[in-house]
Amino acid sequence: MTKVVITQSIYDQAPQLLAEAGIPYFYHQGDTWSPAELKEQIREATVVVCLLADKMTAEVMDAAPHLKLIANVAVGYDNIDIPAATERGILVTNTPDVLTETTADLAFALILAVARRIPEADAYMRAGKYTRFALFPDMIGTDVYGKTLGIVGLGRIGTAVARRAALGFNMKVLYTADSPKPDVERELGVIHVPFPDLLPESDFISIHVPLSPRTRHLFTMNEFRQMRGNACIINTARGPIIKEADLVEALQKGLIGGAALDVFEEEPQMHPGLADMKDRLVVTPHVGSATIQTRQKMATLAVQNVIAFLTGQPPLTPVNPQVL
Ligand code: DGY
């Protein structure tokens, strides 16, 4: 008998779609399960609907011998051991496209926030420190309009950020990618450059690559040293792409101008050095796709994948279609 386990609160109307399709499910709405609890809870499952905090390792999969589908409510799937799933004939699906523009909005909000020092200005106001207008206030910022943005990874979200930068802010946009994207170059005038050239030529660097062995610690002291002294780095992709201890050191030594982070190396923790930093650092708790509309779409798409799979239809957004 099919058993669908939804590991965490998603969006209540999404499981409702399962009910309407006559598919029974177990919907856990409490705290994230520990790895041991996860193993125990999915022991009889055919389908698991999960979030990034659920680490779907080979060991966890082995605890669920009937498992056939893992539907991740996220576009990224570094929480899932894809080769292990494929080896076991388990299909994995994700939620691309529906969150592209929302995540690009957050990336741009972070660019603006770190450049114009919005958190510092907000704290200043709340502390009652605004007693007279000054031409050069404590939290003087730097321009975004017309500056150079370096995009690391010109996929869906990277392209959406490039569009905002090129068309809305008249920015020169450089990008790195495994292969050039002539269509986007024609549309937006973005320029493909090797990674080592992007570092010293950008005023802002925004990361949009998935986490993989190749991208883990892509940014270390070595890269920060090559960036402009006033450049800011923005990460809405995955925390471990930046070596956080090195970022703290680079900020403390003034090697770069600032950072804005929505993701962290040891999420949900952040490096204590970051918490201590008062200026030129903006931090948000992994809210790239966190708008009501987009989170509803993500949950719905994940469940639609489940329904398609269980009713013999092709899944909408498979990650490892070769298992089918
Ligand atoms: C994703 O979809 O990968 C985000 O990081 C979570 O919304």
Coordinates of N, CA, C and O and ligand atoms in Angstrom, one line a residue, residues 52 73-77 95 99 236-238 263 286 289 295 298, ligand 1:
L52 N 14.8 21.0 2.6 CA 16.3 21.0 2.7 C 16.8 20.5 4.0 O 17.9 19.9 4.0
V73 N 10.9 19.8 -1.7 CA 10.2 21.1 -1.9 C 11.3 22.2 -2.0 O 11.5 23.0 -1.0
A74 N 12.1 22.2 -3.0 CA 13.2 23.2 -3.2 C 13.7 22.9 -4.6 O 13.6 21.8 -5.2
V75 N 14.4 23.9 -5.2 CA 15.0 23.7 -6.5 C 16.4 23.0 -6.3 O 16.7 22.1 -7.0
G76 N 17.1 23.4 -5.2 CA 18.4 22.7 -4.9 C 18.1 21.4 -4.2 O 17.1 21.2 -3.6
Y77 N 19.0 20.4 -4.5 CA 18.8 19.1 -3.9 C 20.0 18.5 -3.3 O 20.3 17.3 -3.3
T95 N 11.8 21.6 -7.4 CA 10.8 22.6 -7.8 C 11.4 23.8 -8.5 O 11.5 24.9 -7.9
L99 N 10.3 29.5 -8.5 CA 10.9 30.4 -7.5 C 12.0 31.3 -8.1 O 12.6 32.1 -7.4
T236 N 22.9 33.9 -2.3 CA 21.6 33.4 -2.1 C 21.5 31.9 -2.6 O 20.4 31.4 -2.8
A237 N 22.7 31.3 -2.8 CA 22.7 30.0 -3.4 C 22.8 28.9 -2.3 O 21.8 28.4 -1.7
R238 N 24.0 28.6 -1.9 CA 24.2 27.6 -0.8 C 25.4 28.1 0.0 O 26.4 28.5 -0.5
V263 N 22.3 32.4 3.0 CA 22.6 31.0 3.3 C 23.9 30.9 4.0 O 24.8 31.8 3.9
H286 N 17.8 32.3 5.1 CA 17.4 31.5 3.9 C 16.0 31.7 3.5 O 15.1 30.8 3.5
S289 N 13.3 32.3 -1.5 CA 12.0 32.0 -2.2 C 10.8 32.2 -1.3 O 9.7 31.8 -1.6
R295 N 6.1 30.1 -2.2 CA 6.2 28.9 -1.3 C 4.9 28.0 -1.6 O 5.0 26.8 -1.6
M298 N 5.7 26.2 -4.8 CA 6.7 25.1 -4.6 C 6.1 23.8 -4.0 O 6.3 22.7 -4.5
Ligands
DGY1 C1 15.8 26.1 -2.9 O1 14.7 26.0 -3.4 O2 16.7 25.4 -3.2 C2 15.9 27.1 -1.8 O3 17.1 27.2 -1.3 C3 14.8 26.8 -0.7 O4 13.8 27.6 -1.1

